[in-house]
Every structure is written in structure tokens, then in C-alpha cells.
Short mmCIF file of the C-alpha atoms (twelve columns), coordinates in Angstrom:
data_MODEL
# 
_entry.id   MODEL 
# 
loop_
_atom_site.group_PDB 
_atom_site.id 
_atom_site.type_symbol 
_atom_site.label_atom_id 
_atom_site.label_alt_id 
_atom_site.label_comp_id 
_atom_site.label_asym_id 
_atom_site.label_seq_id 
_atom_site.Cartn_x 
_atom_site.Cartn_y 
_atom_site.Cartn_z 
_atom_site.pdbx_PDB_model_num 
ATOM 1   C CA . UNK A 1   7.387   -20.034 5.917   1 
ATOM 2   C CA . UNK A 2   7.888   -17.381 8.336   1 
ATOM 3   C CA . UNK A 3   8.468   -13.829 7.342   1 
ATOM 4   C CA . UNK A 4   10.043  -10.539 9.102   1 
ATOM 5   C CA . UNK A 5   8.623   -7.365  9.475   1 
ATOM 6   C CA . UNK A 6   9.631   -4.232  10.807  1 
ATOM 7   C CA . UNK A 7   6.655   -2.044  12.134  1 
ATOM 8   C CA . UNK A 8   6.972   1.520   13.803  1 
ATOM 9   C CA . UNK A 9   4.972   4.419   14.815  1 
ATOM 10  C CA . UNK A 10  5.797   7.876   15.374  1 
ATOM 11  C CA . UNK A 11  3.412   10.029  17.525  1 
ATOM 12  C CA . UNK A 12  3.109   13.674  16.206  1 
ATOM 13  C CA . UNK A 13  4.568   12.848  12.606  1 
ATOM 14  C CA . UNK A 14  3.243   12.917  9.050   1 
ATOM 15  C CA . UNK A 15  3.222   10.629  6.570   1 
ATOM 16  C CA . UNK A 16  6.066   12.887  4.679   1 
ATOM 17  C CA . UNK A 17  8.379   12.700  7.599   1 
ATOM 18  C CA . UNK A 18  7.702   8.803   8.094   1 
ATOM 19  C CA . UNK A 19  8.474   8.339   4.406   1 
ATOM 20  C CA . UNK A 20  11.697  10.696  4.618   1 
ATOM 21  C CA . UNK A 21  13.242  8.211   7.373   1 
ATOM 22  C CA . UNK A 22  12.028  5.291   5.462   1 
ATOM 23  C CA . UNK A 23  14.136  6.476   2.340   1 
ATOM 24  C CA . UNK A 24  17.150  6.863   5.171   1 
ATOM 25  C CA . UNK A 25  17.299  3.607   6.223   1 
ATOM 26  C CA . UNK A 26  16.604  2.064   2.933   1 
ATOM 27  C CA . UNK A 27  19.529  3.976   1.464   1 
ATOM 28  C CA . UNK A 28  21.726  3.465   4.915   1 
ATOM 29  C CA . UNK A 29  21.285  -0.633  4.436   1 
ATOM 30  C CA . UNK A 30  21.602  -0.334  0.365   1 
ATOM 31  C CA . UNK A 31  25.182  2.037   1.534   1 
ATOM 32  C CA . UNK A 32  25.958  -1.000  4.313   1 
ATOM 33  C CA . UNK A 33  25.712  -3.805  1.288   1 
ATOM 34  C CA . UNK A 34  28.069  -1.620  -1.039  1 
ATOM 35  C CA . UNK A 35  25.368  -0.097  -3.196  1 
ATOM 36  C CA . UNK A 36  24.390  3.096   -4.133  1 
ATOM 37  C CA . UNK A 37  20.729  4.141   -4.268  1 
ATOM 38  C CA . UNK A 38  19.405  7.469   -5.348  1 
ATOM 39  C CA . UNK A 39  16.614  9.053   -3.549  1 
ATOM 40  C CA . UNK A 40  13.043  7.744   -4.465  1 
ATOM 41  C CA . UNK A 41  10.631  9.893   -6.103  1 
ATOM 42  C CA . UNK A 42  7.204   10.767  -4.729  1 
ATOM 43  C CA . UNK A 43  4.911   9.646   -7.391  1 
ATOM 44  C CA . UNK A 44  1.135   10.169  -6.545  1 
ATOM 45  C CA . UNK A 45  -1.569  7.314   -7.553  1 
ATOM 46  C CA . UNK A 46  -3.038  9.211   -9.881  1 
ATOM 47  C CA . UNK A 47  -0.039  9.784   -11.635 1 
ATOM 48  C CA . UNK A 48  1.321   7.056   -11.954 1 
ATOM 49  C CA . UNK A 49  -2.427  5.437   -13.071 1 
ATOM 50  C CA . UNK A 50  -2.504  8.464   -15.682 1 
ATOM 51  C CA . UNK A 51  0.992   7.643   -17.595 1 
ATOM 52  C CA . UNK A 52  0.042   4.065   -17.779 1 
ATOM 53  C CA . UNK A 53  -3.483  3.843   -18.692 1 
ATOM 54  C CA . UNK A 54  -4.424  7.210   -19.041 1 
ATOM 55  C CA . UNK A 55  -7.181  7.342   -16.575 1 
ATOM 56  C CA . UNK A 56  -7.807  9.134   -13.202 1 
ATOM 57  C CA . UNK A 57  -8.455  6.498   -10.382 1 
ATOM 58  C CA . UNK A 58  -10.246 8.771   -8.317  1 
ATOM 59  C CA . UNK A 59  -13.334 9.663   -10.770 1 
ATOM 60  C CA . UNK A 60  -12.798 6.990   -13.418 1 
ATOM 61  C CA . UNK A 61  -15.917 4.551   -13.361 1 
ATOM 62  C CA . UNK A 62  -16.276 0.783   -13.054 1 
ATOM 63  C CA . UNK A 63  -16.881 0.197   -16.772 1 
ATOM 64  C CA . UNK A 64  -13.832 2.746   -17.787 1 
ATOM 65  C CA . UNK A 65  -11.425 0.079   -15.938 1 
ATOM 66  C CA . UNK A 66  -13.601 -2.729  -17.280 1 
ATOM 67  C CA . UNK A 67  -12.316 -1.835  -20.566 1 
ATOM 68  C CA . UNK A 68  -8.863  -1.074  -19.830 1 
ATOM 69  C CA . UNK A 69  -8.532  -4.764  -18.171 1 
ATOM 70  C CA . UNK A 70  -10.195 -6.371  -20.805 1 
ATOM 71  C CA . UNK A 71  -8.163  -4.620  -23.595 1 
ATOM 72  C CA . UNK A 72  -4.711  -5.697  -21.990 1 
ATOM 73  C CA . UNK A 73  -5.214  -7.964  -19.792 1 
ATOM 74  C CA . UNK A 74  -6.435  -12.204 -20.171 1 
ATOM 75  C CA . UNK A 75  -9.199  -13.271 -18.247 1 
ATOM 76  C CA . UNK A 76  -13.200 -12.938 -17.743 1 
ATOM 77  C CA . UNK A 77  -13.311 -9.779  -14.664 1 
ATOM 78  C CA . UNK A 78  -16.775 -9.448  -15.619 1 
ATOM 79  C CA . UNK A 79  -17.860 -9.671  -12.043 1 
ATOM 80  C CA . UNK A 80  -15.338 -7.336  -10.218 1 
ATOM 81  C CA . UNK A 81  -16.851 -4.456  -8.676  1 
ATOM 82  C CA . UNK A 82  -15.208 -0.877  -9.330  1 
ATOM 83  C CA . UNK A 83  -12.334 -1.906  -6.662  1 
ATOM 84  C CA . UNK A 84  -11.498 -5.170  -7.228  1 
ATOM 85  C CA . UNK A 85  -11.098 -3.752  -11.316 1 
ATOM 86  C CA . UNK A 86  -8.966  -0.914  -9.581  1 
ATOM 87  C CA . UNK A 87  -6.469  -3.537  -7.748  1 
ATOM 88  C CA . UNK A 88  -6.299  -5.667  -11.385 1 
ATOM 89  C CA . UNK A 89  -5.284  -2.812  -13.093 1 
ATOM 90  C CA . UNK A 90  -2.741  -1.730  -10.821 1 
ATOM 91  C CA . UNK A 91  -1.312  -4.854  -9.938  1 
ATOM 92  C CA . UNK A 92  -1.089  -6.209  -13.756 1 
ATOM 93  C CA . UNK A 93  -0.542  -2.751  -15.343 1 
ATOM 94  C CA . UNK A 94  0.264   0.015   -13.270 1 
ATOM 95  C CA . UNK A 95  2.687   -1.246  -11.057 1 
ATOM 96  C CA . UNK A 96  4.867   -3.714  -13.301 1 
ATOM 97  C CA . UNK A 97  5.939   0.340   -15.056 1 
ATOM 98  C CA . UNK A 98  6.854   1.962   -11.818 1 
ATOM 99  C CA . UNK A 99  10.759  3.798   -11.845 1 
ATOM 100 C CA . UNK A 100 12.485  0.230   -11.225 1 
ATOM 101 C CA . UNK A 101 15.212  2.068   -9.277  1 
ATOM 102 C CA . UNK A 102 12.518  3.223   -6.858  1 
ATOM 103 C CA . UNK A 103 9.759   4.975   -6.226  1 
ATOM 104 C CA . UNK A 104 7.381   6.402   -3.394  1 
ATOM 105 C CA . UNK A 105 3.609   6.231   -4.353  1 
ATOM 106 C CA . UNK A 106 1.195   7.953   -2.531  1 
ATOM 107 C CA . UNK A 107 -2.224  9.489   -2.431  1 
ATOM 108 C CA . UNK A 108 -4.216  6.297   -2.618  1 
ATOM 109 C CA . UNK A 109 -7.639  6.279   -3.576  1 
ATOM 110 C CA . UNK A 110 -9.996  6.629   -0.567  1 
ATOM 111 C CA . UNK A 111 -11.649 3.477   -0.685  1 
ATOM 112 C CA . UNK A 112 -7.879  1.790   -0.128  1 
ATOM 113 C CA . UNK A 113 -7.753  3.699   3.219   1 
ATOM 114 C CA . UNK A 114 -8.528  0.539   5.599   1 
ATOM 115 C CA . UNK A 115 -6.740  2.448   8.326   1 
ATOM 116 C CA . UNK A 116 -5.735  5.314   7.822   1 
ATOM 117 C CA . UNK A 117 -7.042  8.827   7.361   1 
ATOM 118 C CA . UNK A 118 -8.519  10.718  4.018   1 
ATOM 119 C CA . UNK A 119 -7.494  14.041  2.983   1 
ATOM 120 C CA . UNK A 120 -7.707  16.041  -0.002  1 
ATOM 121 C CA . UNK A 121 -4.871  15.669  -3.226  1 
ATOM 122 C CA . UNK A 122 -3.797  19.379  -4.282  1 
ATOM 123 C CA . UNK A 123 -6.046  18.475  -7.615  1 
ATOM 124 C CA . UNK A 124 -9.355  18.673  -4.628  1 
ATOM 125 C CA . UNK A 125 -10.081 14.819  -4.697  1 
ATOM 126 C CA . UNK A 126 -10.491 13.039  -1.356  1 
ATOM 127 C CA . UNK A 127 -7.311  10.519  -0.906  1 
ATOM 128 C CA . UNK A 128 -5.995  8.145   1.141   1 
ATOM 129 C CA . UNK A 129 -2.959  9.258   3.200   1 
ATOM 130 C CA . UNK A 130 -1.215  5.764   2.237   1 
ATOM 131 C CA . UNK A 131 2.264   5.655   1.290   1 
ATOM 132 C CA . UNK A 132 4.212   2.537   -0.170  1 
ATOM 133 C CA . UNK A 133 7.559   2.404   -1.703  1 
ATOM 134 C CA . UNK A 134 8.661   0.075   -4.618  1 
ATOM 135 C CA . UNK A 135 11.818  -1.311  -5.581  1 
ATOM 136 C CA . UNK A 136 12.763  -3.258  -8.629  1 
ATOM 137 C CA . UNK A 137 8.844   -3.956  -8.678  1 
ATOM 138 C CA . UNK A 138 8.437   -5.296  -4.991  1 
ATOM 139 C CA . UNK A 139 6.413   -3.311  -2.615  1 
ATOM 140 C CA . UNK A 140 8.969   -2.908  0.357   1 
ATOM 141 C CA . UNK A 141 6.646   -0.954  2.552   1 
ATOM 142 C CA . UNK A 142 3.545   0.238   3.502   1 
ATOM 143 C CA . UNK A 143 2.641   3.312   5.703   1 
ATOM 144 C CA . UNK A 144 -0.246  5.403   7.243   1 
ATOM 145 C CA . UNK A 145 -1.383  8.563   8.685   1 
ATOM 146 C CA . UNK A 146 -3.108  6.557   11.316  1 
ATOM 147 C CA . UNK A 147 -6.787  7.053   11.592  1 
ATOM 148 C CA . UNK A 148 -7.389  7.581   15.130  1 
ATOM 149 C CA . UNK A 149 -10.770 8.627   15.178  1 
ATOM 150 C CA . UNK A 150 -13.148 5.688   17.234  1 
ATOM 151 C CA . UNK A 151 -16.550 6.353   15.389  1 
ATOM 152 C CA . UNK A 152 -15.125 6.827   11.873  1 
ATOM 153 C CA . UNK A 153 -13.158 3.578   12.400  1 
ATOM 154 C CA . UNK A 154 -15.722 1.551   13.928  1 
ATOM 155 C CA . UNK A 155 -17.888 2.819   10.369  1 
ATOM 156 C CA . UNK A 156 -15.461 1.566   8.482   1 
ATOM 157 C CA . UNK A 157 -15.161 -1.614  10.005  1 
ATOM 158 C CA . UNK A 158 -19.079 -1.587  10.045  1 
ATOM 159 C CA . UNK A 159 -18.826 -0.843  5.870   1 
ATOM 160 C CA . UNK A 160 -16.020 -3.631  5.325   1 
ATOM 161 C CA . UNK A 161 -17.939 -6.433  7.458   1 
ATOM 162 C CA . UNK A 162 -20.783 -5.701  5.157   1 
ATOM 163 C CA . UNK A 163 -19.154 -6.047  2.201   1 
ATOM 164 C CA . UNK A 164 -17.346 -9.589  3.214   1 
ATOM 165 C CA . UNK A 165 -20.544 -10.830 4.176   1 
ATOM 166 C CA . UNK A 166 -22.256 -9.531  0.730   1 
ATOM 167 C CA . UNK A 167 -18.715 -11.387 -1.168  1 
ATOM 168 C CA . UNK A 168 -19.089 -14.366 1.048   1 
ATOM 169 C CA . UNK A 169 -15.306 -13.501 2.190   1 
ATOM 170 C CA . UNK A 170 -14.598 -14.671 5.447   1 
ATOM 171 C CA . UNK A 171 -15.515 -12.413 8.242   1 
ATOM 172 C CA . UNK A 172 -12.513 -10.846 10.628  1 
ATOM 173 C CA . UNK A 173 -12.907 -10.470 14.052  1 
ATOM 174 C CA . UNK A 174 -14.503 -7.482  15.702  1 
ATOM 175 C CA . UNK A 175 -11.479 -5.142  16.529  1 
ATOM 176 C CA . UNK A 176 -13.080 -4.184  20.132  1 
ATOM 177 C CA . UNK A 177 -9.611  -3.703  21.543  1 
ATOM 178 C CA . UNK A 178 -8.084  -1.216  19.074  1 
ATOM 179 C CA . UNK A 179 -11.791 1.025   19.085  1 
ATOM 180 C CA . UNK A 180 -11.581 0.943   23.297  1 
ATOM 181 C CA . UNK A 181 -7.594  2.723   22.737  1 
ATOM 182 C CA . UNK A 182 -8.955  4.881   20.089  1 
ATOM 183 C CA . UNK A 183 -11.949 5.817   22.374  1 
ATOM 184 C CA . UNK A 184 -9.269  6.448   25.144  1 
ATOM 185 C CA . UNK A 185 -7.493  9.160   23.516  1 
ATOM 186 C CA . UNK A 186 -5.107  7.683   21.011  1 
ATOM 187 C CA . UNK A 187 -2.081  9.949   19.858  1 
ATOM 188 C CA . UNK A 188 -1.636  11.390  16.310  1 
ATOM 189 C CA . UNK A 189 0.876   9.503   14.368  1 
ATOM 190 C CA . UNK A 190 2.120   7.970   11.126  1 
ATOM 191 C CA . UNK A 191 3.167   4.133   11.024  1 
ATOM 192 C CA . UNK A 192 5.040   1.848   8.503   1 
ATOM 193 C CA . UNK A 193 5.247   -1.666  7.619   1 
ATOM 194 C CA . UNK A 194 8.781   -2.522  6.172   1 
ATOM 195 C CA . UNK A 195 9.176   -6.157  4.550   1 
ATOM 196 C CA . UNK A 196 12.800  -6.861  5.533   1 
ATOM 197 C CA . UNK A 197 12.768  -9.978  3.317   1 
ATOM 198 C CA . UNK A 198 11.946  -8.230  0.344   1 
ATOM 199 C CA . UNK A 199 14.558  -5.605  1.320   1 
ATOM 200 C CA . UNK A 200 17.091  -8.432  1.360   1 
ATOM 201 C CA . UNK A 201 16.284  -9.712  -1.941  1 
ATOM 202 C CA . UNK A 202 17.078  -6.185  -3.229  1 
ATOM 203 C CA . UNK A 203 20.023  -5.562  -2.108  1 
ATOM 204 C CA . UNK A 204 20.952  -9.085  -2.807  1 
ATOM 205 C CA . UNK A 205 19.218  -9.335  -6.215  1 
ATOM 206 C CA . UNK A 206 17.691  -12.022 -6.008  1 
ATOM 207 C CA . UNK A 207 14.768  -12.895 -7.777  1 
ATOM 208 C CA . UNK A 208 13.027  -15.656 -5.268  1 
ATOM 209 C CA . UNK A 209 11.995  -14.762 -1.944  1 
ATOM 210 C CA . UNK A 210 12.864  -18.358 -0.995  1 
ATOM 211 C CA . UNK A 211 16.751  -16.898 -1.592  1 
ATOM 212 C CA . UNK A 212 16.682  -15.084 2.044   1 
ATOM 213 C CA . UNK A 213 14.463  -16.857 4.439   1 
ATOM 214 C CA . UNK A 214 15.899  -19.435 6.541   1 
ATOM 215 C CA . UNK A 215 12.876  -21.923 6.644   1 
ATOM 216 C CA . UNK A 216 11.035  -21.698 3.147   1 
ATOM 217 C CA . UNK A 217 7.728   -24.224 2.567   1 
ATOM 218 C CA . UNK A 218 10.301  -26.591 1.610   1 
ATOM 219 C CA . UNK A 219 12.181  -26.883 4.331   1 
ATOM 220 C CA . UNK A 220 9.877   -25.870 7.409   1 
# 
């Protein structure tokens, strides 16, 4: 099946102002279909980790999560390494108890940068300046304070090849192309991902993503 995206940068923004016009054009479309949503919340990750299983996920170790996931949650995870434990947890634990009305999460740990830029939380850890929003459980979107330094992306892409190649995960392709505009003087900015399908099924409620797409794996 084929699915729609909508995907926009601002030059000169941050990630709060992004997020701020994300909320007004969530809330314009909800208004459009004859609903009424209230503002989302800004909920950081560690929050959010914090009220649901009590730990912080920016200093909590591997074998803290181990035990959290093995407590409440079915399955052998025995050899997940500290981040594959930290997407488990939030995935099966964390995010199933976010506000169901919505909710803005950010301040992702720094290893969940990919790319965008680190910073420092007000508590003094080092964060990701990630953004997503939830509704009704779905992730809706996804949004950055684009990295746009060349040498501290190439490192990371360096870092991530190495560790797909120590997983046996299959390698992506060198990103030569997006370096080379980086190198040329790439503009400050903040982008978002916004999964208009999963929008739809929102403000249709429904509960199958198969509900709004035109050509499903059924019928493609």
C-alpha cells in the first residue's frame, strides 16, 4: 500500500515554533471535520518514562530496563542492547499511557537523534531535539531541529554503519549527497514529518489504517 506524507522545513525556526504550527493545523483539520481538540501538552521523554516506569531514560542502565521489560512485558529480550530495551519499553509501556486526547513528547534521548541536533534538558542531560505528537495512541508526526553540521553528521552516519554491520542489519547507502549540501552551507531549520493517514483515522475514528487508504495490500 501506498501512504501520504506531509514533510516541511522552516529555515530560521525552532523546534517549539515548528511544533506550535503543527498543533494549528492539527486542530484547524480536527475544527474542518466538526471536532473539537484541545491544545496538546508538551510532555518531555523523561517524564513521561518517569510516571510509567519510574525510571530516567537518560542515566538509567541496560540491566535497569532489562528488568522493567521482563517484569511486564512477555518475551526473552535477553539480547537487546541498552537501546533496543529503551524502544521495548516505550513502545509496549510508555507509550500505550500517553494523554489519549493528545500529547507532544519531546526531549528524546540522545542516542534517538539520527538527524537532528543534541542539546541540553533544563535537568543538564544531553537530549535529542526530537519532537513527536500522539493522538489516541498513534504517532502523527515526527520533527527535528535539523542537524546541519557536515562532520558531526558524517560521524554519525560513520557510528550507525558500524553498528548495522556489528547487528548484521542491512547496510543503507552512503548519504554523499545530503553531507556535499551540508558542507555547502546548509540553513538552520526545524522539519516535520506529518502522517496524513493516521491523521485521517483520527478524525475519522477509525481503528484500521486500511479504513482511509485507497489501495490497501488487498486491493493494490
Amino acid at each position: 500500500p501506498e501512504f501520504t506524507l506531509l514533510e516541511w522545513y522552516r529555515p530560521d525556526w525552532s523546534l517549539t515554533r515548528l511544533m506550535d504550527e503543527v498543533e494549528a493545523l492539527v486542530l484547524n483539520a480536527a475544527s474542518a471535520f466538526g471536532l473539537t481538540l484541545e491544545p496538546f501538552p508538551r510532555l518531555t521523554y523523561q517524564q513521561a518514562f518517569e510516571d510509567t516506569v519510574g525510571l530516567n531514560p537518560h542515566r538509567c542502565s541496560a540491566q535497569d530496563l532489562l528488568q522493567v521489560a521482563n517484569a511486564q512485558i512477555s518475551g526473552d529480550f535477553s539480547t537487546l542492547d541498552r537501546d533496543g530495551l529503551l524502544d521495548l519499553v516505550a513502545s509496549h509501556l510508555v507509550e500505550p499511557k500517553l494523554p489519549r486526547e493528545g500529547v507532544i513528547l519531546t526531549e528524546f534521548p540522545a542516542s534517538k537523534a539520527s538527524l537532528a541536533k543534541t542539546g541540553l534538558s533544563s535537568k543538564g542531560d544531553t537530549v535529542a531535539l526530537r519532537a513527536e505528537l500522539y493522538i489516541r495512541g498513534l504517532e502523527i508526526a515526527n520533527a527535528y531541529q535539523e542537524l546541519v553540521d557536515a562532520a558531526e553528521q558524517a560521524q554519525r552516519f560513520q557510528q550507525d554503519l558500524h553498528y548495522r554491520e556489528n547487528h548484521q542489519l542491512a547496510c543503507v547507502p552512503n548519504p554523499g549527497q545530503l553531507i556535499a549540501a551540508l558542507q555547502n552551507g546548509f540553513p538552520e531549520c526545524a522539519g516535520v514529518a506529518l502522517g496524513l493517514d493516521r491523521l485521517l483515522m483520527v478524525l475519522l475514528g477509525c481503528d484500521n489504517i486500511e479504513e482511509v487508504l485507497s489501495f490497501t495490500t488487498t486491493r493494490a
